[in-house]
mmCIF file of C-alpha atoms in Angstrom:
data_model
loop_
_atom_site.group_PDB
_atom_site.id
_atom_site.type_symbol
_atom_site.label_atom_id
_atom_site.label_comp_id
_atom_site.label_asym_id
_atom_site.label_seq_id
_atom_site.Cartn_x
_atom_site.Cartn_y
_atom_site.Cartn_z
ATOM 1 C CA MET A 1 289.984 4.073 275.504
ATOM 2 C CA ILE A 2 287.742 2.989 277.448
ATOM 3 C CA ARG A 3 284.999 0.144 275.517
ATOM 4 C CA ILE A 4 281.394 -0.222 277.681
ATOM 5 C CA GLY A 5 279.202 -3.005 276.452
ATOM 6 C CA GLU A 6 281.427 -5.096 274.856
ATOM 7 C CA HIS A 7 281.104 -8.071 273.384
ATOM 8 C CA SER A 8 283.773 -9.826 273.114
ATOM 9 C CA ILE A 9 285.149 -11.545 269.659
ATOM 10 C CA LEU A 10 288.387 -14.157 269.828
ATOM 11 C CA ILE A 11 290.153 -14.657 267.109
ATOM 12 C CA LEU A 12 292.080 -18.123 266.873
ATOM 13 C CA SER A 13 295.587 -17.460 265.895
ATOM 14 C CA PRO A 14 297.248 -20.138 263.846
ATOM 15 C CA ASP A 15 299.470 -21.546 267.237
ATOM 16 C CA GLY A 16 296.125 -21.685 269.345
ATOM 17 C CA ARG A 17 296.652 -19.116 270.690
ATOM 18 C CA ALA A 18 292.969 -17.131 271.729
ATOM 19 C CA VAL A 19 292.837 -13.246 271.367
ATOM 20 C CA PRO A 20 290.216 -10.678 272.401
ATOM 21 C CA PHE A 21 289.703 -8.485 268.480
ATOM 22 C CA ASP A 22 291.304 -5.423 268.190
ATOM 23 C CA GLN A 23 290.639 -2.484 266.417
ATOM 24 C CA MET A 24 292.738 0.159 266.918
ATOM 25 C CA GLU A 25 295.059 -2.763 266.612
ATOM 26 C CA LEU A 26 293.746 -3.201 262.680
ATOM 27 C CA GLN A 27 293.213 0.620 262.733
ATOM 28 C CA ARG A 28 296.997 0.925 262.877
ATOM 29 C CA ARG A 29 298.109 -1.666 261.018
ATOM 30 C CA LEU A 30 295.646 -0.684 257.814
ATOM 31 C CA GLU A 31 297.507 1.965 257.634
ATOM 32 C CA LYS A 32 301.396 1.671 257.372
ATOM 33 C CA LEU A 33 299.830 -0.627 254.490
ATOM 34 C CA LEU A 34 297.499 2.205 252.568
ATOM 35 C CA ALA A 35 300.444 4.406 253.472
ATOM 36 C CA ALA A 36 302.395 2.471 251.783
ATOM 37 C CA HIS A 37 300.088 0.911 248.897
ATOM 38 C CA LEU A 38 298.678 4.516 248.769
ATOM 39 C CA ASP A 39 298.127 8.103 246.980
ATOM 40 C CA THR A 40 296.553 9.553 249.681
ATOM 41 C CA LYS A 41 297.324 10.003 252.605
ATOM 42 C CA GLU A 42 293.811 10.299 253.849
ATOM 43 C CA LEU A 43 294.388 7.210 256.376
ATOM 44 C CA SER A 44 291.185 7.593 258.222
ATOM 45 C CA ILE A 45 289.982 5.454 255.275
ATOM 46 C CA ALA A 46 291.958 1.597 257.583
ATOM 47 C CA ARG A 47 289.844 3.394 260.756
ATOM 48 C CA ASP A 48 287.078 2.991 258.597
ATOM 49 C CA ILE A 49 287.725 -0.616 257.870
ATOM 50 C CA ALA A 50 288.734 -1.819 260.893
ATOM 51 C CA GLY A 51 285.236 -0.041 261.863
ATOM 52 C CA ALA A 52 283.564 -1.635 259.341
ATOM 53 C CA THR A 53 285.314 -4.776 260.441
ATOM 54 C CA GLU A 54 283.928 -4.688 264.005
ATOM 55 C CA MET A 55 280.836 -4.585 262.609
ATOM 56 C CA ILE A 56 280.936 -7.237 260.328
ATOM 57 C CA LEU A 57 282.289 -10.014 262.971
ATOM 58 C CA LEU A 58 280.124 -8.123 265.540
ATOM 59 C CA ASN A 59 276.544 -9.186 263.970
ATOM 60 C CA LYS A 60 277.655 -12.255 261.910
ATOM 61 C CA PHE A 61 279.552 -14.040 265.281
ATOM 62 C CA ARG A 62 278.069 -12.472 268.198
ATOM 63 C CA SER A 63 276.649 -13.682 271.478
ATOM 64 C CA GLU A 64 275.343 -12.883 275.042
ATOM 65 C CA ASP A 65 277.288 -15.028 276.557
ATOM 66 C CA ARG A 66 280.400 -13.347 278.151
ATOM 67 C CA GLU A 67 281.514 -16.023 279.182
ATOM 68 C CA HIS A 68 282.269 -18.329 276.730
ATOM 69 C CA PRO A 69 282.840 -15.550 273.404
ATOM 70 C CA PRO A 70 282.472 -16.507 269.052
ATOM 71 C CA CYS A 71 286.098 -17.592 268.505
ATOM 72 C CA ILE A 72 286.791 -17.226 264.579
ATOM 73 C CA LYS A 73 290.006 -18.441 262.841
ATOM 74 C CA SER A 74 292.519 -15.888 261.826
ATOM 75 C CA GLU A 75 291.416 -16.638 258.343
ATOM 76 C CA VAL A 76 289.093 -15.503 258.221
ATOM 77 C CA LEU A 77 289.598 -12.452 260.043
ATOM 78 C CA ASP A 78 292.285 -12.098 257.101
ATOM 79 C CA ASP A 79 289.417 -13.275 254.563
ATOM 80 C CA LEU A 80 286.946 -10.462 255.954
ATOM 81 C CA ILE A 81 289.935 -7.707 255.970
ATOM 82 C CA CYS A 82 290.595 -8.198 251.722
ATOM 83 C CA ARG A 83 286.909 -8.511 250.777
ATOM 84 C CA ILE A 84 286.350 -5.372 251.902
ATOM 85 C CA LEU A 85 289.285 -4.135 251.137
ATOM 86 C CA THR A 86 289.150 -5.237 247.430
ATOM 87 C CA GLY A 87 285.181 -4.123 248.122
ATOM 88 C CA ALA A 88 285.880 -0.817 248.214
ATOM 89 C CA GLY A 89 288.292 -0.650 246.169
ATOM 90 C CA PHE A 90 291.898 -1.370 247.266
ATOM 91 C CA ARG A 91 292.630 -4.778 245.605
ATOM 92 C CA LYS A 92 296.533 -3.591 244.938
ATOM 93 C CA ALA A 93 296.483 -2.731 249.228
ATOM 94 C CA ALA A 94 294.178 -6.452 249.356
ATOM 95 C CA GLU A 95 297.128 -8.584 248.063
ATOM 96 C CA GLU A 96 299.735 -6.498 250.182
ATOM 97 C CA TYR A 97 297.419 -7.133 252.805
ATOM 98 C CA ARG A 98 297.225 -11.317 251.837
ATOM 99 C CA ARG A 99 301.050 -11.056 251.077
ATOM 100 C CA GLU A 100 302.207 -10.191 253.931
ATOM 101 C CA VAL A 101 299.926 -12.361 256.303
ATOM 102 C CA VAL A 102 301.469 -15.261 254.173
ATOM 103 C CA VAL A 103 305.080 -14.034 254.440
ATOM 104 C CA ASN A 104 304.940 -13.344 257.492
ATOM 105 C CA GLY A 105 302.388 -15.878 258.784
ATOM 106 C CA GLY A 106 302.986 -16.262 262.397
ATOM 107 C CA LEU A 107 305.532 -17.367 265.463
ATOM 108 C CA VAL A 108 304.478 -20.773 264.699
ATOM 109 C CA ARG A 109 306.427 -22.840 262.511
ATOM 110 C CA ILE A 110 305.579 -26.374 260.793
ATOM 111 C CA PRO A 111 308.164 -28.724 260.083
ATOM 112 C CA LEU A 112 307.836 -30.169 256.479
ATOM 113 C CA ASP A 113 307.204 -33.206 257.221
ATOM 114 C CA ARG A 114 303.795 -32.595 258.864
ATOM 115 C CA ILE A 115 302.474 -30.872 256.383
ATOM 116 C CA ARG A 116 300.454 -33.571 255.557
ATOM 117 C CA CYS A 117 299.197 -33.865 258.994
ATOM 118 C CA PHE A 118 298.555 -30.183 259.373
ATOM 119 C CA LEU A 119 296.025 -29.957 256.048
ATOM 120 C CA GLU A 120 294.174 -32.319 257.101
ATOM 121 C CA GLU A 121 293.148 -30.867 260.467
ATOM 122 C CA ASN A 122 292.688 -27.199 258.049
ATOM 123 C CA LEU A 123 291.362 -28.200 255.014
ATOM 124 C CA GLU A 124 288.120 -30.435 254.097
ATOM 125 C CA VAL A 125 289.941 -32.909 251.700
ATOM 126 C CA TYR A 126 290.918 -36.333 251.721
ATOM 127 C CA GLY A 127 292.179 -39.579 250.870
ATOM 128 C CA ASP A 128 294.570 -39.624 247.218
ATOM 129 C CA ASN A 129 293.524 -35.503 246.740
ATOM 130 C CA LEU A 130 295.251 -34.923 250.406
ATOM 131 C CA ASP A 131 298.013 -37.257 249.439
ATOM 132 C CA ARG A 132 299.509 -34.862 245.894
ATOM 133 C CA ILE A 133 298.081 -31.212 247.688
ATOM 134 C CA ALA A 134 300.079 -32.706 250.753
ATOM 135 C CA GLU A 135 302.474 -33.592 247.993
ATOM 136 C CA LYS A 136 303.237 -30.677 245.578
ATOM 137 C CA VAL A 137 302.443 -28.281 248.949
ATOM 138 C CA TYR A 138 305.896 -30.397 250.345
ATOM 139 C CA HIS A 139 308.537 -30.408 247.100
ATOM 140 C CA THR A 140 307.374 -26.828 247.058
ATOM 141 C CA MET A 141 308.756 -25.518 250.137
ATOM 142 C CA LYS A 142 311.787 -27.759 249.530
ATOM 143 C CA SER A 143 312.629 -26.079 246.130
ATOM 144 C CA ILE A 144 312.841 -22.588 247.601
ATOM 145 C CA GLY A 145 315.013 -24.505 250.637
ATOM 146 C CA ALA A 146 312.926 -23.756 253.845
ATOM 147 C CA ASP A 147 312.171 -26.163 256.417
ATOM 148 C CA ASP A 148 310.118 -25.410 257.488
ATOM 149 C CA SER A 149 306.727 -23.174 256.338
ATOM 150 C CA SER A 150 304.166 -21.394 258.323
ATOM 151 C CA PRO A 151 300.766 -21.964 258.580
ATOM 152 C CA GLN A 152 299.517 -18.969 255.860
ATOM 153 C CA LEU A 153 302.084 -20.854 253.384
ATOM 154 C CA ALA A 154 301.181 -24.130 253.715
ATOM 155 C CA LEU A 155 297.441 -23.213 253.651
ATOM 156 C CA GLU A 156 297.150 -20.661 250.732
ATOM 157 C CA LEU A 157 299.978 -23.041 248.476
ATOM 158 C CA ALA A 158 297.295 -26.226 249.439
ATOM 159 C CA ARG A 159 294.451 -24.236 248.402
ATOM 160 C CA HIS A 160 296.299 -23.147 244.946
ATOM 161 C CA PHE A 161 296.966 -26.541 243.919
ATOM 162 C CA GLN A 162 292.923 -27.812 245.085
ATOM 163 C CA ALA A 163 291.944 -24.492 243.067
ATOM 164 C CA VAL A 164 293.731 -25.563 240.273
ATOM 165 C CA ALA A 165 293.665 -29.513 240.004
ATOM 166 C CA ALA A 166 289.360 -28.515 239.987
ATOM 167 C CA GLY A 167 290.287 -26.442 236.997
ATOM 168 C CA LYS A 168 289.418 -23.169 239.020
ATOM 169 C CA VAL A 169 291.576 -20.069 238.677
ATOM 170 C CA ALA A 170 292.605 -19.888 242.103
ATOM 171 C CA PHE A 171 293.223 -16.320 244.157
ATOM 172 C CA ASN A 172 290.333 -14.939 242.149
ATOM 173 C CA ILE A 173 289.815 -11.684 243.247
ATOM 174 C CA MET A 174 286.009 -9.527 242.362
ATOM 175 C CA GLN A 175 285.830 -6.731 240.255
ATOM 176 C CA PRO A 176 284.340 -3.903 242.215
ATOM 177 C CA ASP A 177 280.379 -3.524 241.368
ATOM 178 C CA PHE A 178 280.811 0.148 242.174
ATOM 179 C CA ASP A 179 281.732 3.376 239.918
ATOM 180 C CA PRO A 180 285.004 4.354 241.012
ATOM 181 C CA ASP A 181 284.002 8.691 239.778
ATOM 182 C CA LYS A 182 281.210 9.085 242.065
ATOM 183 C CA ASP A 183 281.060 10.684 245.427
ATOM 184 C CA CYS A 184 280.692 7.999 248.005
ATOM 185 C CA THR A 185 281.155 10.461 251.438
ATOM 186 C CA ILE A 186 279.570 12.929 253.318
ATOM 187 C CA ALA A 187 281.373 15.390 254.766
ATOM 188 C CA PRO A 188 280.971 16.787 258.282
ATOM 189 C CA GLU A 189 279.815 20.446 256.546
ATOM 190 C CA GLN A 190 277.004 18.549 254.595
ATOM 191 C CA LEU A 191 275.156 17.160 257.505
ATOM 192 C CA ILE A 192 275.422 19.936 260.078
ATOM 193 C CA ALA A 193 274.070 22.585 257.235
ATOM 194 C CA ARG A 194 270.557 20.411 257.591
ATOM 195 C CA VAL A 195 270.452 21.225 261.564
ATOM 196 C CA SER A 196 267.613 23.408 263.348
ATOM 197 C CA PRO A 197 269.303 27.568 264.228
ATOM 198 C CA GLU A 198 268.120 25.829 267.924
ATOM 199 C CA ASN A 199 270.898 22.156 267.849
ATOM 200 C CA ARG A 200 273.379 24.217 265.983
ATOM 201 C CA PHE A 201 275.070 25.690 269.020
ATOM 202 C CA CYS A 202 276.929 22.039 269.425
ATOM 203 C CA PHE A 203 278.362 21.913 266.096
ATOM 204 C CA ASP A 204 278.789 25.395 266.181
ATOM 205 C CA GLN A 205 280.678 25.657 269.939
ATOM 206 C CA ARG A 206 282.930 21.529 268.949
ATOM 207 C CA ILE A 207 280.289 20.214 271.656
ATOM 208 C CA LEU A 208 279.271 17.525 269.270
ATOM 209 C CA MET A 209 282.284 16.513 266.663
ATOM 210 C CA ILE A 210 281.818 14.738 263.886
ATOM 211 C CA SER A 211 283.716 12.937 260.935
ATOM 212 C CA LYS A 212 282.915 12.505 257.586
ATOM 213 C CA ILE A 213 281.408 9.785 256.137
ATOM 214 C CA ASN A 214 282.372 6.637 254.242
ATOM 215 C CA LEU A 215 279.249 5.130 252.213
ATOM 216 C CA ARG A 216 281.002 3.141 250.587
ATOM 217 C CA ILE A 217 283.045 1.465 253.070
ATOM 218 C CA PHE A 218 281.336 2.720 256.373
ATOM 219 C CA PRO A 219 278.448 3.932 256.247
ATOM 220 C CA ALA A 220 277.494 4.502 260.248
ATOM 221 C CA LEU A 221 278.711 7.760 262.200
ATOM 222 C CA ARG A 222 280.925 9.154 265.064
ATOM 223 C CA LEU A 223 279.767 11.202 266.720
ATOM 224 C CA GLU A 224 282.482 12.880 269.612
ATOM 225 C CA LEU A 225 280.931 14.372 272.526
ATOM 226 C CA ARG A 226 283.129 16.894 273.798
ATOM 227 C CA LEU A 227 282.799 17.213 278.155
ATOM 228 C CA THR A 228 284.299 20.728 278.023
ATOM 229 C CA GLY A 229 283.152 22.238 276.137
ATOM 230 C CA ILE A 230 279.592 21.893 277.487
ATOM 231 C CA ALA A 231 280.855 23.001 280.758
ATOM 232 C CA THR A 232 282.272 26.135 279.203
ATOM 233 C CA HIS A 233 278.754 26.386 277.218
ATOM 234 C CA TYR A 234 276.452 26.425 280.127
ATOM 235 C CA ASN A 235 278.994 28.271 282.603
ATOM 236 C CA LEU A 236 278.877 25.223 285.180
ATOM 237 C CA ILE A 237 281.041 24.684 288.621
ATOM 238 C CA ALA A 238 283.403 22.175 290.019
ATOM 239 C CA PRO A 239 283.030 20.109 291.069
ATOM 240 C CA LEU A 240 280.596 19.022 289.390
ATOM 241 C CA THR A 241 277.670 15.918 289.360
ATOM 242 C CA GLU A 242 276.610 13.738 287.324
ATOM 243 C CA LEU A 243 273.067 15.883 287.967
ATOM 244 C CA ALA A 244 273.612 18.594 287.048
ATOM 245 C CA LEU A 245 274.721 17.162 283.970
ATOM 246 C CA ALA A 246 271.720 16.214 282.745
ATOM 247 C CA PRO A 247 269.732 19.056 281.179
ATOM 248 C CA ALA A 248 272.847 19.679 279.260
ATOM 249 C CA PHE A 249 272.551 15.686 278.171
ATOM 250 C CA VAL A 250 268.955 15.977 277.327
ATOM 251 C CA GLN A 251 269.827 19.069 275.089
ATOM 252 C CA ILE A 252 272.646 18.055 273.677
ATOM 253 C CA ALA A 253 271.487 14.330 273.064
ATOM 254 C CA LYS A 254 268.022 16.429 270.693
ATOM 255 C CA ALA A 255 270.991 17.618 268.134
ATOM 256 C CA ALA A 256 272.381 14.044 268.042
ATOM 257 C CA ASP A 257 269.247 12.673 267.231
ATOM 258 C CA GLU A 258 268.745 15.360 264.701
ATOM 259 C CA LEU A 259 271.874 14.476 262.846
ATOM 260 C CA CYS A 260 271.340 11.155 262.820
ATOM 261 C CA LEU A 261 267.912 11.230 261.112
ATOM 262 C CA ILE A 262 269.259 13.773 258.550
ATOM 263 C CA THR A 263 271.453 11.761 258.286
ATOM 264 C CA ASP A 264 269.460 9.011 257.351
ATOM 265 C CA GLU A 265 267.861 11.231 254.750
ATOM 266 C CA ILE A 266 271.149 11.469 252.537
ATOM 267 C CA PHE A 267 271.826 8.264 253.349
ATOM 268 C CA HIS A 268 267.960 7.490 251.632
ATOM 269 C CA GLN A 269 268.994 10.349 248.818
ATOM 270 C CA ARG A 270 271.929 8.931 247.940
ATOM 271 C CA GLY A 271 270.488 5.656 247.787
ATOM 272 C CA ASN A 272 272.204 3.640 251.247
ATOM 273 C CA GLU A 273 268.901 2.675 251.967
ATOM 274 C CA ALA A 274 270.066 -0.777 253.158
ATOM 275 C CA ASP A 275 272.218 1.294 255.479
ATOM 276 C CA ILE A 276 269.105 3.339 256.899
ATOM 277 C CA PRO A 277 268.684 3.595 260.193
ATOM 278 C CA VAL A 278 272.347 5.149 260.313
ATOM 279 C CA LYS A 279 273.960 3.214 263.177
ATOM 280 C CA ILE A 280 276.637 5.262 265.862
ATOM 281 C CA LEU A 281 279.587 5.160 267.229
ATOM 282 C CA LEU A 282 279.757 7.786 270.265
ATOM 283 C CA ASN A 283 283.091 8.563 272.012
ATOM 284 C CA LEU A 284 283.852 11.380 275.259
ATOM 285 C CA MET A 285 286.864 12.140 273.754
ATOM 286 C CA ASP A 286 287.904 14.376 276.776
ATOM 287 C CA ALA A 287 286.023 12.298 279.875
ATOM 288 C CA SER A 288 289.684 11.606 281.939
ATOM 289 C CA VAL A 289 290.669 15.332 281.706
ATOM 290 C CA PHE A 290 286.670 16.322 282.516
ATOM 291 C CA THR A 291 286.677 13.711 285.431
ATOM 292 C CA ARG A 292 289.146 14.404 287.295
ATOM 293 C CA ASP A 293 288.835 18.457 286.480
ATOM 294 C CA TRP A 294 285.849 19.003 286.683
ATOM 295 C CA MET A 295 283.870 15.645 289.060
ATOM 296 C CA GLY A 296 287.419 15.697 291.422
ATOM 297 C CA CYS A 297 288.066 12.310 290.358
ATOM 298 C CA ASN A 298 291.451 12.393 291.735
ATOM 299 C CA SER A 299 292.393 8.271 290.795
ATOM 300 C CA THR A 300 292.290 6.713 287.405
ATOM 301 C CA GLU A 301 289.828 3.951 288.666
ATOM 302 C CA ALA A 302 287.367 6.497 289.738
ATOM 303 C CA GLN A 303 287.704 8.630 286.539
ATOM 304 C CA GLU A 304 287.624 5.610 284.749
ATOM 305 C CA ARG A 305 284.038 4.339 286.539
ATOM 306 C CA CYS A 306 283.019 8.257 286.212
ATOM 307 C CA ALA A 307 283.684 8.441 283.174
ATOM 308 C CA VAL A 308 281.872 4.800 281.764
ATOM 309 C CA GLN A 309 278.638 6.378 284.154
ATOM 310 C CA LEU A 310 278.808 9.487 281.953
ATOM 311 C CA CYS A 311 278.462 7.442 278.521
ATOM 312 C CA LYS A 312 275.985 5.095 279.258
ATOM 313 C CA THR A 313 273.604 8.210 280.909
ATOM 314 C CA PHE A 314 274.526 10.447 277.549
ATOM 315 C CA ALA A 315 273.625 7.082 275.235
ATOM 316 C CA ALA A 316 270.086 6.594 276.927
ATOM 317 C CA GLU A 317 268.872 10.288 276.475
ATOM 318 C CA LEU A 318 269.417 9.126 272.875
ATOM 319 C CA THR A 319 266.256 8.040 270.750
ATOM 320 C CA ARG A 320 268.966 4.828 269.289
ATOM 321 C CA PHE A 321 271.210 4.124 271.217
ATOM 322 C CA PRO A 322 275.025 3.719 269.819
ATOM 323 C CA PHE A 323 276.746 1.044 268.213
ATOM 324 C CA LYS A 324 279.310 0.873 270.188
ATOM 325 C CA LEU A 325 280.346 3.656 273.350
ATOM 326 C CA THR A 326 283.331 4.021 274.046
ATOM 327 C CA CYS A 327 284.977 7.454 276.022
ATOM 328 C CA THR A 328 289.320 8.654 276.228
#
């Protein structure tokens, strides 16, 4: 998948490495977690949670400086994911996610004789309080026969002892403030049923496809554009140019715009005014095949370059520019 117009967020791991946030990697990780701890096979929840995480990160930490993208600690990301899971009603999954982070940590280990120095650098506690907390963490690790600790485990233990000393309950996860019996999804059929007859063909012939919307986790509109469907419907003949696709793009963009307004209306009816106007995630799902078979792009480099340009061209026809652009 090619991400277009990306604003990177770097994640700083405890060992000092900074790597770009990878939504697909998070999605795969959540799929395994949810499959193991939920009585459901609807793993689209993992995609929605990963998408919500990315959107929150970009909205909160976005920078236009491409040479120096914002960098956040991995603990900030993990806390955010746990809050999203908990807020969506998946408390057990959130607790298991936290447990995996704490237990598995990373490849970096902290020798016990460096626990105090590590906590001093990463925890806002000083002096005698730091000494007492570091000593408790040290003796806790020694009591289980450990010679070192993962950074996450050392921090979690320190925060626990800090909370206990302050008379607070550690690891207090708030109860979600939603009605578990309330339907929080919008099926594609509910949206398509309201589309006008002149635009319905885009969905009936699967030129435009949409996914179910989860209002609780990730209230956004995922649009999939099938370029080969455009070629078939309009009886186009290869090899095509971008100019030959322009009239079709204009008509299909009108259908997508109408769908956005319909989604806004349903959001309003459901009480999701804060999510209006709806954010769009656009993916050209068969761009690599289309550019090869219909536009004569033989090399991978040419296919990618042409696919990116097609994606930008179609997005420019939309009334609302998508929050995220990708092509596959």
